[in-house]
């Protein structure tokens, strides 16, 4: 097999075979082909796309490049959930305990954040003592005992994705539907769950900003899941403003706890209940309407909150000790008006300036810093009213940028729905 002819074939808009795709992936992992050659192939895929068969072959080749977790010793249907990433996305912290409190096992591997989107592991590590580096045996035993675990991956799952993703990051090839779909689905398939629920973000703060493209991405991932005989459901959800009221690790955990107490932001609670309902319905093989009632009750009765506390305790965390900065100040509006738009990426970048996230994958982060968003799209703001409360440590954000993030207008705008559609 010759990598140059494979690159030229894709450059000429021709369909690659399973053997060609498998060769390219394996040869790259084994350092037989260079970064330059892989980058050329990735760019040709970005420009000319891949059909569903090619995307399946790519997913399969990546999946087979590493280990696959075996969850078969855990009874019942295991359901996994994955978000394509957004600003203030703490959904897993609410959804996983709701679902687990109702007897559907959640064996979740999460990642650390990079750039303006956060990672669930970073959020959990703002809880004093929380351990995310569990051995595989501990991981499985915890699910068997309490039905819920969330840890950082330890086994070498999908090494091909690790290598290809780093190259995509520096070659302008991140935004490609077949590349994103194969990257996400290979990791989800390697994580071993029986059913997969995907939260595909769309809007200005999402990886894919265009709605139609987001729907296409979701359709491709759902189809790939089916081709691997794993039922997959994908939501298209809004990322045109921060999700919920907080950005920043410790603050987001506190918000998740408030949501589990029933005091959550309405849009965010809605999203959590809908995703939970699908996971419960898939895991228990019951009607969605029945699952939704159960999810609501788990929230109202405190059952889900108890499950969250149990989960944190099992992983060594002290829920009474969550890192949040003591230093705060308010950024207030200089005009009156309705909030028409919030630039969540600009706000997230100001949180990055304070140390809430990483620019490079080995950066240390500050779990305590972040922002509480006091006004959302559609809210009326008076001059001098608080838009954002900043939680800072040694570095402060630009207040000018925070103010610029809020676009006000005379007329009320209803904003965006939290869930646009679901693809099954
Ligand atoms: N998340 C992933 O894991 N891979 C992508 O390509 C994009 C988002």
Coordinates of C-alpha atoms and ligand atoms in Angstrom, one line a residue:
X1 CA 0.0 0.0 0.0
X2 CA 1.3 3.5 -0.9
X3 CA 0.2 6.5 1.2
X4 CA 0.9 8.9 -1.6
X5 CA -1.7 7.2 -3.9
X6 CA -4.2 7.2 -1.0
X7 CA -3.7 10.9 -0.5
X8 CA -4.1 11.6 -4.2
X9 CA -7.2 9.4 -4.4
X10 CA -8.9 11.5 -1.7
X11 CA -7.6 14.7 -3.3
X12 CA -9.3 13.6 -6.5
X13 CA -12.6 13.1 -4.6
X14 CA -12.5 9.3 -4.9
X15 CA -13.8 6.9 -2.3
X16 CA -11.2 5.2 -0.2
X17 CA -11.4 1.5 0.6
X18 CA -11.4 -0.1 4.0
X19 CA -7.9 -1.4 3.4
X20 CA -6.6 2.0 2.4
X21 CA -8.1 3.7 5.4
X22 CA -6.9 1.0 7.8
X23 CA -3.4 1.2 6.3
X24 CA -3.2 5.0 6.7
X25 CA -4.4 4.9 10.4
X26 CA -2.1 2.0 11.4
X27 CA 0.9 3.3 9.5
X28 CA 0.5 6.7 11.2
X29 CA 0.3 5.2 14.6
X30 CA 3.4 3.1 13.9
X31 CA 5.3 6.2 12.6
X32 CA 5.6 4.6 9.1
X33 CA 4.0 7.6 7.5
X34 CA 5.0 11.2 8.5
X35 CA 2.9 14.0 10.1
X36 CA 3.1 15.8 6.7
X37 CA 1.5 12.9 4.9
X38 CA -1.2 12.4 7.5
X39 CA -1.9 16.1 7.5
X40 CA -2.3 16.1 3.7
X41 CA -4.7 13.2 3.9
X42 CA -6.7 14.9 6.7
X43 CA -6.9 18.1 4.7
X44 CA -8.1 16.2 1.6
X45 CA -10.8 14.6 3.9
X46 CA -11.7 18.0 5.3
X47 CA -12.2 19.4 1.8
X48 CA -13.7 16.5 0.0
X49 CA -15.5 14.7 2.8
X50 CA -16.1 11.0 3.3
X51 CA -19.2 8.9 2.8
X52 CA -20.7 6.8 5.5
X53 CA -18.8 3.7 4.6
X54 CA -15.5 5.5 4.7
X55 CA -16.4 7.1 8.0
X56 CA -17.3 3.7 9.4
X57 CA -13.9 2.2 8.2
X58 CA -12.1 5.2 9.7
X59 CA -14.0 4.7 13.0
X60 CA -13.2 1.0 13.0
X61 CA -9.5 1.5 12.2
X62 CA -9.2 4.0 15.1
X63 CA -11.2 1.8 17.5
X64 CA -9.0 -1.2 16.8
X65 CA -5.8 0.8 17.4
X66 CA -6.1 0.4 21.2
X67 CA -7.9 -1.3 24.0
X68 CA -11.7 -1.7 24.5
X69 CA -13.2 -1.7 28.0
X70 CA -15.2 -4.8 28.8
X71 CA -18.2 -3.9 30.9
X72 CA -19.9 -7.3 30.4
X73 CA -19.4 -8.3 34.1
X74 CA -21.7 -5.5 35.1
X75 CA -25.4 -6.5 35.1
X76 CA -28.0 -4.6 33.0
X77 CA -27.8 -2.2 30.1
X78 CA -24.9 0.4 30.5
X79 CA -25.7 3.8 28.9
X80 CA -23.0 6.3 28.1
X81 CA -23.5 10.0 27.4
X82 CA -21.2 12.4 25.6
X83 CA -21.2 16.1 24.8
X84 CA -19.3 17.6 21.9
X85 CA -18.4 20.4 24.3
X86 CA -19.6 23.8 25.3
X87 CA -19.2 26.7 27.7
X88 CA -20.5 25.9 31.2
X89 CA -21.4 22.4 30.3
X90 CA -21.8 20.6 33.6
X91 CA -24.6 18.3 32.3
X92 CA -22.9 15.0 33.2
X93 CA -22.7 16.0 36.9
X94 CA -26.5 16.2 37.0
X95 CA -27.5 13.6 34.4
X96 CA -25.3 10.7 35.6
X97 CA -26.7 10.7 39.2
X98 CA -30.3 11.1 38.1
X99 CA -29.9 8.1 35.8
X100 CA -27.9 6.0 38.3
X101 CA -30.3 6.7 41.1
X102 CA -33.0 5.0 39.1
X103 CA -30.9 1.8 38.6
X104 CA -29.4 2.4 35.2
X105 CA -25.6 2.0 35.4
X106 CA -23.4 4.8 34.3
X107 CA -19.8 3.8 33.7
X108 CA -18.3 7.0 32.4
X109 CA -14.8 8.0 31.2
X110 CA -14.4 11.8 31.0
X111 CA -11.7 14.1 29.8
X112 CA -9.9 17.2 30.9
X113 CA -10.7 20.5 29.1
X114 CA -8.7 22.2 26.5
X115 CA -9.3 25.7 25.2
X116 CA -12.6 27.4 25.8
X117 CA -14.6 24.2 26.6
X118 CA -14.2 22.6 30.0
X119 CA -13.8 18.9 30.9
X120 CA -15.9 17.0 33.5
X121 CA -12.7 15.6 35.2
X122 CA -11.5 19.2 35.9
X123 CA -14.8 20.1 37.4
X124 CA -14.9 17.0 39.6
X125 CA -11.3 17.6 40.7
X126 CA -12.4 20.9 42.3
X127 CA -13.9 18.7 45.0
X128 CA -11.3 18.2 47.7
X129 CA -9.8 14.7 47.6
X130 CA -11.7 13.5 44.5
X131 CA -9.8 10.8 42.7
X132 CA -10.3 10.4 39.0
X133 CA -7.4 8.1 38.2
X134 CA -9.1 4.8 39.1
X135 CA -7.7 1.4 38.2
X136 CA -9.9 -0.6 35.9
X137 CA -10.8 -3.0 38.7
X138 CA -11.9 -0.1 40.9
X139 CA -13.8 1.4 38.0
X140 CA -15.8 -1.8 37.4
X141 CA -16.3 -2.5 41.1
X142 CA -17.7 0.9 41.8
X143 CA -20.3 0.5 39.1
X144 CA -21.3 -2.8 40.5
X145 CA -21.6 -1.4 44.0
X146 CA -23.2 2.0 43.5
X147 CA -24.1 2.1 39.7
X148 CA -22.1 5.2 38.9
X149 CA -18.5 6.1 38.2
X150 CA -16.7 8.9 36.4
X151 CA -13.0 8.6 35.9
X152 CA -10.2 9.6 33.6
X153 CA -9.3 6.9 31.1
X154 CA -6.2 4.9 32.1
X155 CA -6.1 2.2 29.4
X156 CA -4.8 3.1 26.0
X157 CA -8.2 3.7 24.4
X158 CA -8.0 4.8 20.7
X159 CA -4.3 5.9 20.6
X160 CA -4.9 6.7 16.9
X161 CA -7.3 9.4 17.9
X162 CA -4.8 10.9 20.4
X163 CA -2.2 11.2 17.6
X164 CA -4.5 12.3 14.9
X165 CA -6.4 14.8 17.1
X166 CA -3.2 16.5 18.1
X167 CA -2.2 16.8 14.4
X168 CA -5.7 18.1 13.5
X169 CA -5.4 20.7 16.2
X170 CA -2.3 22.3 14.5
X171 CA -3.3 21.8 10.8
X172 CA -6.7 23.4 10.7
X173 CA -8.5 20.1 10.2
X174 CA -10.7 20.0 13.4
X175 CA -13.9 21.0 11.7
X176 CA -14.8 18.1 9.5
X177 CA -17.9 15.9 10.0
X178 CA -16.2 12.5 9.2
X179 CA -13.2 13.4 11.3
X180 CA -15.2 14.5 14.3
X181 CA -17.7 11.6 14.0
X182 CA -15.0 9.0 13.8
X183 CA -13.0 10.6 16.7
X184 CA -16.0 10.7 19.1
X185 CA -17.5 7.4 18.1
X186 CA -14.3 5.4 18.2
X187 CA -13.8 6.6 21.8
X188 CA -17.4 5.9 22.8
X189 CA -17.3 2.4 21.3
X190 CA -14.0 1.7 23.1
X191 CA -15.6 2.8 26.4
X192 CA -17.8 -0.3 26.3
X193 CA -21.3 1.0 27.0
X194 CA -24.3 -0.7 25.4
X195 CA -26.2 2.4 24.4
X196 CA -24.9 5.9 23.6
X197 CA -26.6 9.3 24.1
X198 CA -24.9 12.2 22.3
X199 CA -25.3 15.9 23.1
X200 CA -24.3 17.7 19.9
X201 CA -23.9 21.4 20.6
X202 CA -24.7 23.9 17.9
X203 CA -24.3 27.7 17.8
X204 CA -21.6 30.3 18.3
X205 CA -19.8 28.4 21.1
X206 CA -19.9 25.0 19.6
X207 CA -17.3 23.2 17.5
X208 CA -19.8 23.1 14.7
X209 CA -21.6 26.4 14.6
X210 CA -23.9 25.8 11.7
X211 CA -27.2 24.1 12.5
X212 CA -27.5 21.9 9.3
X213 CA -23.9 20.8 9.8
X214 CA -24.6 19.9 13.4
X215 CA -27.6 17.8 12.3
X216 CA -25.5 16.1 9.7
X217 CA -22.8 15.3 12.3
X218 CA -25.5 13.8 14.6
X219 CA -26.9 11.7 11.8
X220 CA -23.5 10.4 10.9
X221 CA -22.7 9.4 14.5
X222 CA -26.1 7.8 15.0
X223 CA -25.6 5.8 11.8
X224 CA -22.1 4.8 12.8
X225 CA -23.4 3.6 16.2
X226 CA -26.0 1.5 14.5
X227 CA -23.4 0.0 12.1
X228 CA -21.6 -1.2 15.3
X229 CA -24.9 -2.5 16.6
X230 CA -25.0 0.1 19.5
X231 CA -28.2 2.0 19.7
X232 CA -27.3 5.7 19.6
X233 CA -29.4 8.8 20.1
X234 CA -28.2 12.3 19.4
X235 CA -29.7 15.6 20.6
X236 CA -28.9 18.9 18.9
X237 CA -28.7 21.4 21.7
X238 CA -28.0 25.1 21.9
X239 CA -24.6 26.7 22.6
X240 CA -25.3 30.3 21.8
X241 CA -25.0 31.4 25.4
X242 CA -23.3 29.8 28.5
X243 CA -25.1 26.7 29.7
X244 CA -26.7 27.5 33.1
X245 CA -25.4 30.2 35.4
X246 CA -21.7 29.4 35.9
X247 CA -18.4 29.0 34.0
X248 CA -15.5 27.6 36.0
X249 CA -14.8 24.3 37.6
X250 CA -15.8 24.7 41.3
X251 CA -18.6 27.1 40.5
X252 CA -20.0 24.6 38.0
X253 CA -20.0 21.7 40.6
X254 CA -21.8 24.0 43.1
X255 CA -24.4 24.8 40.4
X256 CA -24.8 21.1 39.6
X257 CA -25.5 20.4 43.3
X258 CA -28.1 23.3 43.3
X259 CA -29.7 21.7 40.2
X260 CA -29.8 18.4 41.9
X261 CA -31.6 20.1 44.8
X262 CA -34.2 21.4 42.4
X263 CA -32.9 25.0 42.4
X264 CA -31.3 24.9 39.0
X265 CA -31.4 27.3 36.0
X266 CA -34.6 26.4 34.1
X267 CA -33.0 25.8 30.7
X268 CA -30.2 23.8 32.1
X269 CA -32.6 21.7 34.2
X270 CA -34.7 21.1 31.1
X271 CA -31.7 19.8 29.2
X272 CA -30.6 17.5 32.1
X273 CA -34.1 16.0 32.5
X274 CA -34.5 15.4 28.8
X275 CA -31.1 13.7 28.4
X276 CA -31.7 11.7 31.6
X277 CA -35.1 10.6 30.3
X278 CA -33.6 9.1 27.1
X279 CA -30.9 7.4 29.0
X280 CA -33.4 5.9 31.5
X281 CA -35.7 4.9 28.7
X282 CA -32.9 3.1 26.8
X283 CA -31.5 1.5 30.0
X284 CA -34.8 0.3 31.4
X285 CA -36.5 -0.3 28.0
X286 CA -39.5 1.9 29.1
X287 CA -41.5 4.6 27.5
X288 CA -39.9 8.0 27.3
X289 CA -42.9 9.6 29.1
X290 CA -42.5 7.2 32.0
X291 CA -38.8 7.8 32.1
X292 CA -39.3 11.5 32.2
X293 CA -41.6 11.2 35.2
X294 CA -39.1 9.1 37.0
X295 CA -36.3 11.6 36.3
X296 CA -38.3 14.5 37.6
X297 CA -39.2 12.5 40.8
X298 CA -35.5 11.6 41.3
X299 CA -34.7 15.3 41.3
X300 CA -37.7 16.4 43.4
X301 CA -37.2 13.7 46.0
X302 CA -33.5 14.2 46.5
X303 CA -32.7 10.7 45.3
X304 CA -30.4 12.0 42.6
X305 CA -28.6 14.3 45.0
X306 CA -28.0 11.4 47.4
X307 CA -26.6 9.4 44.5
X308 CA -24.3 12.3 43.6
X309 CA -23.1 12.5 47.3
X310 CA -22.5 8.7 47.3
X311 CA -20.5 8.9 44.1
X312 CA -18.3 11.7 45.3
X313 CA -17.7 9.9 48.6
X314 CA -16.7 6.7 46.8
X315 CA -14.2 8.5 44.8
X316 CA -12.7 10.1 47.9
X317 CA -14.2 13.6 47.5
X318 CA -15.4 15.8 50.3
X319 CA -18.6 17.5 49.0
X320 CA -18.4 20.1 51.8
X321 CA -15.1 21.3 50.4
X322 CA -15.3 22.6 46.8
X323 CA -12.7 25.0 45.6
X324 CA -14.2 28.4 44.8
X325 CA -12.2 31.6 45.0
X326 CA -12.9 34.0 47.9
X327 CA -12.2 37.1 45.8
X328 CA -15.1 38.4 43.9
X329 CA -16.3 41.5 42.2
X330 CA -19.3 42.5 40.0
X331 CA -19.3 43.7 36.4
X332 CA -22.3 45.9 36.0
X333 CA -24.2 47.1 32.9
X334 CA -23.6 50.5 31.5
X335 CA -26.9 50.6 29.7
X336 CA -30.6 49.6 30.1
X337 CA -32.0 47.0 27.7
X338 CA -32.9 43.4 27.0
X339 CA -30.0 40.9 26.6
X340 CA -30.1 40.0 22.9
X341 CA -26.9 38.0 22.7
X342 CA -24.1 36.7 25.0
X343 CA -20.7 35.9 23.5
X344 CA -20.0 32.8 25.6
X345 CA -16.7 32.2 23.9
X346 CA -15.4 35.6 24.9
X347 CA -16.5 35.0 28.5
X348 CA -14.9 31.5 28.5
X349 CA -11.7 33.1 27.2
X350 CA -11.7 35.6 30.0
X351 CA -12.1 32.6 32.4
X352 CA -9.1 31.0 30.7
X353 CA -7.1 34.2 31.4
X354 CA -7.8 33.7 35.1
X355 CA -6.6 30.1 34.8
X356 CA -10.0 28.2 34.7
X357 CA -8.8 26.2 31.7
X358 CA -5.8 25.2 29.6
X359 CA -4.3 26.6 26.5
X360 CA -1.9 23.6 26.3
X361 CA -2.8 20.1 27.5
X362 CA -0.2 20.0 30.3
X363 CA -1.1 23.4 31.8
X364 CA -2.1 23.5 35.5
X365 CA -5.5 25.0 36.1
X366 CA -7.1 27.0 38.9
X367 CA -10.3 25.2 40.0
X368 CA -11.6 28.1 42.0
X369 CA -11.9 30.9 39.4
X370 CA -14.8 31.6 37.1
X371 CA -17.9 33.6 36.6
X372 CA -21.5 33.6 37.7
X373 CA -23.7 34.9 34.9
X374 CA -26.6 36.9 36.4
X375 CA -28.4 37.8 33.1
X376 CA -29.4 35.6 30.2
X377 CA -30.8 36.2 26.8
X378 CA -34.2 37.7 27.0
X379 CA -33.6 39.2 30.5
X380 CA -34.1 42.9 31.1
X381 CA -31.0 44.7 32.6
X382 CA -31.0 48.2 34.1
X383 CA -27.9 50.4 34.1
X384 CA -25.6 49.5 37.1
X385 CA -27.3 46.1 37.5
X386 CA -24.9 43.1 37.8
X387 CA -24.3 41.1 34.6
X388 CA -21.5 38.9 35.9
X389 CA -19.9 38.2 39.3
X390 CA -16.2 37.4 38.8
X391 CA -14.4 34.9 41.0
X392 CA -10.7 35.6 40.6
X393 CA -7.4 34.7 42.2
X394 CA -4.1 36.2 41.0
X395 CA -5.2 37.2 37.5
X396 CA -8.2 39.4 36.7
X397 CA -10.2 39.3 33.4
X398 CA -10.9 42.2 31.1
X399 CA -14.0 43.9 32.3
X400 CA -14.2 45.6 28.9
X401 CA -14.4 42.2 27.2
X402 CA -17.0 41.0 29.7
X403 CA -19.2 44.0 28.9
X404 CA -18.7 43.5 25.2
X405 CA -19.9 39.9 25.6
X406 CA -23.4 41.2 26.4
X407 CA -25.4 42.7 23.4
X408 CA -28.4 44.7 24.6
X409 CA -31.4 45.9 22.6
X410 CA -34.6 47.8 23.1
X411 CA -36.8 44.8 22.2
X412 CA -37.1 41.6 24.0
X413 CA -35.7 38.6 22.2
X414 CA -36.9 35.1 23.2
X415 CA -33.5 33.6 22.6
X416 CA -32.9 30.1 21.5
X417 CA -34.6 26.8 22.6
X418 CA -32.3 24.6 24.6
X419 CA -33.1 21.5 22.6
X420 CA -33.6 21.8 18.8
X421 CA -34.2 18.2 17.8
X422 CA -33.3 14.6 18.5
X423 CA -31.9 12.2 15.9
X424 CA -32.6 8.5 16.5
Ligands
LIG1 N1 -14.4 15.8 20.4 C1 -13.7 14.8 20.0 O1 -13.4 13.9 20.8 N2 -13.2 14.7 18.8 C2 -13.4 15.7 17.9 O2 -12.9 15.6 16.7 C3 -14.2 16.8 18.2 C4 -14.7 16.8 19.5

